[in-house]
Coordinates of N, CA, C and O in Angstrom, one line a residue:
G687 N 106.8 102.1 42.9 CA 107.9 102.7 43.6 C 109.2 102.0 43.3 O 109.3 101.1 42.5
A688 N 110.3 102.5 43.9 CA 111.6 101.9 43.7 C 111.6 100.4 44.1 O 111.1 100.0 45.1
G689 N 112.2 99.6 43.2 CA 112.3 98.2 43.5 C 111.1 97.4 43.2 O 111.1 96.2 43.4
V690 N 110.1 98.0 42.6 CA 108.9 97.2 42.3 C 108.8 97.1 40.8 O 109.0 98.0 40.1
D691 N 108.5 95.8 40.3 CA 108.3 95.6 38.9 C 107.0 94.9 38.8 O 106.9 93.7 39.0
N692 N 106.0 95.6 38.3 CA 104.6 95.0 38.1 C 104.1 94.3 39.4 O 103.5 93.3 39.4
G693 N 104.4 95.0 40.6 CA 103.9 94.4 41.8 C 104.7 93.3 42.4 O 104.4 92.7 43.4
Q694 N 105.8 93.0 41.7 CA 106.7 91.9 42.2 C 107.8 92.6 43.0 O 108.2 93.7 42.8
L695 N 108.4 91.8 43.9 CA 109.6 92.2 44.6 C 110.8 92.2 43.6 O 110.9 91.3 42.8
A696 N 111.7 93.1 43.8 CA 112.9 93.1 42.9 C 114.0 92.3 43.6 O 114.2 92.4 44.8
Y697 N 114.7 91.6 42.8 CA 115.9 90.8 43.3 C 117.0 91.7 43.6 O 117.4 92.6 42.8
L698 N 117.7 91.6 44.8 CA 118.9 92.2 45.1 C 120.1 91.3 44.7 O 121.1 91.6 44.2
D699 N 119.9 90.0 45.1 CA 120.9 89.0 44.9 C 120.1 87.6 44.7 O 119.5 87.2 45.7
A700 N 120.2 87.0 43.6 CA 119.5 85.8 43.3 C 120.4 84.9 42.5 O 120.1 84.6 41.3
P701 N 121.5 84.4 43.0 CA 122.4 83.5 42.3 C 121.7 82.2 42.0 O 120.9 81.7 42.8
P702 N 122.0 81.6 40.9 CA 121.4 80.3 40.6 C 121.9 79.2 41.6 O 123.0 79.3 42.0
P703 N 121.1 78.2 41.9 CA 121.5 77.2 42.8 C 122.5 76.2 42.1 O 122.5 76.1 40.9
R704 N 123.3 75.6 42.9 CA 124.2 74.5 42.3 C 123.3 73.3 42.1 O 122.4 73.0 42.8
Y705 N 123.5 72.7 40.9 CA 122.7 71.6 40.5 C 123.2 70.4 41.4 O 124.4 70.1 41.5
P706 N 122.2 69.7 42.0 CA 122.6 68.5 42.8 C 123.3 67.4 42.0 O 122.8 67.1 40.9
T707 N 124.4 66.9 42.5 CA 125.2 65.9 41.7 C 124.3 64.7 41.3 O 124.4 64.2 40.2
E708 N 123.4 64.3 42.2 CA 122.6 63.1 41.9 C 121.6 63.4 40.8 O 121.3 62.6 39.9
A709 N 121.1 64.7 40.8 CA 120.2 65.1 39.7 C 120.9 65.1 38.3 O 120.4 64.7 37.3
L710 N 122.2 65.6 38.4 CA 123.0 65.6 37.1 C 123.2 64.2 36.6 O 123.0 63.9 35.4
R711 N 123.5 63.3 37.5 CA 123.8 61.9 37.2 C 122.6 61.3 36.6 O 122.7 60.5 35.6
R712 N 121.4 61.6 37.1 CA 120.1 61.0 36.6 C 119.6 61.8 35.4 O 118.5 61.5 34.9
Q713 N 120.3 62.9 35.0 CA 119.8 63.8 33.9 C 118.4 64.4 34.2 O 117.6 64.5 33.3
Q714 N 118.2 64.8 35.4 CA 117.0 65.4 35.8 C 117.1 66.9 35.6 O 118.1 67.5 36.0
Q715 N 116.1 67.5 35.0 CA 116.1 69.0 34.9 C 114.7 69.5 34.9 O 113.7 68.7 34.7
G716 N 114.5 70.7 35.2 CA 113.2 71.3 35.3 C 113.2 72.7 35.9 O 114.3 73.1 36.4
T717 N 112.1 73.3 35.9 CA 112.0 74.6 36.6 C 111.0 74.5 37.8 O 110.0 73.9 37.7
V718 N 111.5 75.1 38.9 CA 110.7 75.0 40.1 C 110.1 76.4 40.3 O 110.8 77.4 40.1
L719 N 108.8 76.5 40.6 CA 108.1 77.8 40.9 C 107.8 77.9 42.4 O 107.2 77.0 42.9
L720 N 108.4 78.9 43.0 CA 108.3 79.1 44.4 C 107.6 80.4 44.8 O 107.8 81.4 44.1
E721 N 106.8 80.4 45.8 CA 106.3 81.6 46.4 C 107.2 81.9 47.6 O 107.4 81.1 48.5
V722 N 107.7 83.2 47.7 CA 108.6 83.6 48.7 C 108.0 84.7 49.6 O 107.7 85.7 49.1
L723 N 108.0 84.4 50.9 CA 107.5 85.4 51.8 C 108.8 86.1 52.4 O 109.7 85.4 52.9
V724 N 108.9 87.4 52.1 CA 110.1 88.2 52.4 C 109.8 89.1 53.6 O 108.7 89.7 53.7
D725 N 110.8 89.3 54.5 CA 110.6 90.2 55.6 C 111.0 91.6 55.2 O 111.3 91.9 54.0
E726 N 110.9 92.5 56.1 CA 111.0 94.0 55.8 C 112.5 94.3 55.3 O 112.7 95.3 54.7
Q727 N 113.4 93.4 55.6 CA 114.8 93.6 55.2 C 115.1 92.9 53.9 O 116.2 93.0 53.4
G728 N 114.1 92.3 53.3 CA 114.3 91.6 52.0 C 114.8 90.2 52.1 O 115.3 89.6 51.2
V729 N 114.8 89.6 53.4 CA 115.3 88.3 53.6 C 114.1 87.3 53.5 O 113.1 87.5 54.1
P730 N 114.3 86.2 52.6 CA 113.2 85.2 52.5 C 113.0 84.5 53.9 O 114.0 84.1 54.5
R731 N 111.7 84.4 54.3 CA 111.4 83.8 55.6 C 110.6 82.5 55.4 O 110.8 81.5 56.1
V732 N 109.8 82.4 54.4 CA 109.0 81.3 54.1 C 109.0 81.1 52.6 O 108.8 82.0 51.8
V733 N 109.4 79.9 52.1 CA 109.4 79.5 50.7 C 108.5 78.3 50.5 O 108.7 77.3 51.1
T734 N 107.5 78.5 49.6 CA 106.5 77.5 49.4 C 106.5 77.0 47.9 O 106.6 77.9 47.0
L735 N 106.5 75.7 47.7 CA 106.5 75.2 46.4 C 105.1 75.5 45.7 O 104.1 75.1 46.2
V736 N 105.1 76.1 44.6 CA 103.9 76.4 43.8 C 103.8 75.4 42.7 O 102.7 74.9 42.4
R737 N 104.9 75.2 42.0 CA 104.9 74.2 40.9 C 106.2 73.4 40.9 O 107.3 74.0 40.8
S738 N 106.1 72.1 41.0 CA 107.2 71.2 41.0 C 107.9 71.1 39.7 O 107.3 71.2 38.6
S739 N 109.2 70.8 39.8 CA 110.0 70.5 38.6 C 109.7 69.1 38.1 O 110.1 68.7 37.0
G740 N 109.0 68.3 39.0 CA 108.8 66.9 38.7 C 109.8 66.0 39.4 O 109.7 64.8 39.4
Y741 N 110.8 66.7 40.1 CA 111.8 65.9 40.8 C 112.0 66.5 42.2 O 112.4 67.6 42.4
P742 N 111.6 65.7 43.2 CA 111.7 66.2 44.6 C 113.1 66.7 45.0 O 113.2 67.7 45.7
L743 N 114.1 66.1 44.5 CA 115.5 66.6 44.8 C 115.7 68.0 44.3 O 116.3 68.8 45.0
L744 N 115.3 68.3 43.1 CA 115.5 69.6 42.5 C 114.6 70.6 43.3 O 115.0 71.8 43.6
D745 N 113.4 70.2 43.6 CA 112.5 71.1 44.3 C 113.1 71.5 45.7 O 113.1 72.7 46.1
A746 N 113.6 70.5 46.4 CA 114.1 70.8 47.8 C 115.4 71.6 47.7 O 115.6 72.5 48.5
Q747 N 116.2 71.4 46.7 CA 117.5 72.1 46.6 C 117.1 73.6 46.2 O 117.7 74.5 46.8
A748 N 116.2 73.8 45.4 CA 115.8 75.2 45.0 C 115.2 75.9 46.2 O 115.6 77.1 46.5
R749 N 114.4 75.3 47.0 CA 113.8 75.9 48.2 C 114.9 76.3 49.2 O 114.9 77.4 49.7
R750 N 115.8 75.3 49.5 CA 116.8 75.6 50.5 C 117.7 76.7 50.0 O 118.1 77.6 50.8
H751 N 118.0 76.7 48.7 CA 118.9 77.8 48.1 C 118.3 79.2 48.3 O 119.0 80.1 48.6
V752 N 117.0 79.3 47.9 CA 116.4 80.6 48.0 C 116.4 81.1 49.5 O 116.7 82.2 49.8
L753 N 116.1 80.2 50.4 CA 116.1 80.6 51.8 C 117.5 81.0 52.3 O 117.6 82.0 53.1
K754 N 118.5 80.4 51.8 CA 119.9 80.7 52.3 C 120.5 81.9 51.5 O 121.2 82.7 52.1
R755 N 120.3 82.0 50.2 CA 121.1 82.9 49.4 C 120.4 84.1 48.8 O 121.1 85.1 48.5
W756 N 119.1 84.0 48.5 CA 118.5 85.1 47.8 C 118.1 86.2 48.7 O 117.8 86.0 49.9
R757 N 118.2 87.4 48.2 CA 117.8 88.6 48.9 C 117.0 89.5 47.9 O 117.3 89.5 46.7
F758 N 116.0 90.2 48.5 CA 115.1 91.0 47.7 C 115.1 92.4 48.2 O 115.5 92.7 49.3
R759 N 114.7 93.3 47.3 CA 114.5 94.7 47.7 C 113.0 94.8 48.1 O 112.1 94.7 47.2
P760 N 112.6 94.9 49.3 CA 111.2 94.9 49.7 C 110.5 96.1 49.0 O 111.0 97.2 48.8
A761 N 109.2 95.9 48.6 CA 108.4 96.9 48.0 C 107.5 97.5 49.0 O 106.8 96.8 49.8
F762 N 107.5 98.8 49.1 CA 106.6 99.5 50.1 C 105.5 100.2 49.3 O 105.7 101.0 48.4
C763 N 104.3 99.9 49.7 CA 103.1 100.5 49.2 C 102.3 101.2 50.3 O 101.8 100.5 51.2
L764 N 102.1 102.5 50.3 CA 101.5 103.2 51.3 C 102.2 102.9 52.6 O 103.4 103.2 52.7
L765 N 101.6 102.3 53.6 CA 102.2 101.9 54.9 C 102.5 100.5 55.0 O 102.9 100.0 56.1
A766 N 102.2 99.7 54.0 CA 102.4 98.2 54.1 C 103.6 97.8 53.3 O 104.0 98.5 52.3
V767 N 104.1 96.7 53.7 CA 105.3 96.1 53.0 C 104.8 95.0 52.1 O 104.1 94.1 52.6
A768 N 105.1 95.0 50.8 CA 104.8 93.9 50.0 C 105.8 92.7 50.4 O 107.0 92.9 50.4
R769 N 105.2 91.6 50.7 CA 106.0 90.6 51.4 C 106.1 89.3 50.6 O 106.7 88.3 51.1
S770 N 105.6 89.2 49.4 CA 105.8 87.9 48.7 C 106.0 88.1 47.2 O 105.6 89.1 46.7
S771 N 106.5 87.1 46.6 CA 106.8 87.1 45.2 C 106.8 85.6 44.8 O 107.2 84.8 45.5
I772 N 106.4 85.4 43.5 CA 106.5 84.0 43.0 C 107.6 84.0 42.0 O 107.7 84.9 41.1
S773 N 108.6 83.2 42.2 CA 109.8 83.2 41.4 C 110.2 81.8 40.9 O 110.2 80.8 41.6
P774 N 110.5 81.8 39.6 CA 111.0 80.5 39.0 C 112.4 80.3 39.3 O 113.2 81.3 39.4
V775 N 112.8 79.1 39.6 CA 114.2 78.8 39.9 C 114.7 77.7 39.0 O 114.0 76.7 38.8

């Protein structure tokens, strides 16, 4: 249906997080993989770390950012709402 891409939730707004100053100073970089539980309005409610970047500072920043800033278009299948997606940050 609308907003669904291969069973994934579609992003409405997913701006990249600001890089933590301390991580830049230490030249830390990596990709964080998060599982996002989304409510019926497309608002992230629970964000769980699936794969770490290797740097706790980056992992925590990515998780906080997704909870605060990202929005999804919820996917509806029959009478149930698809409520999670795994997203790299």
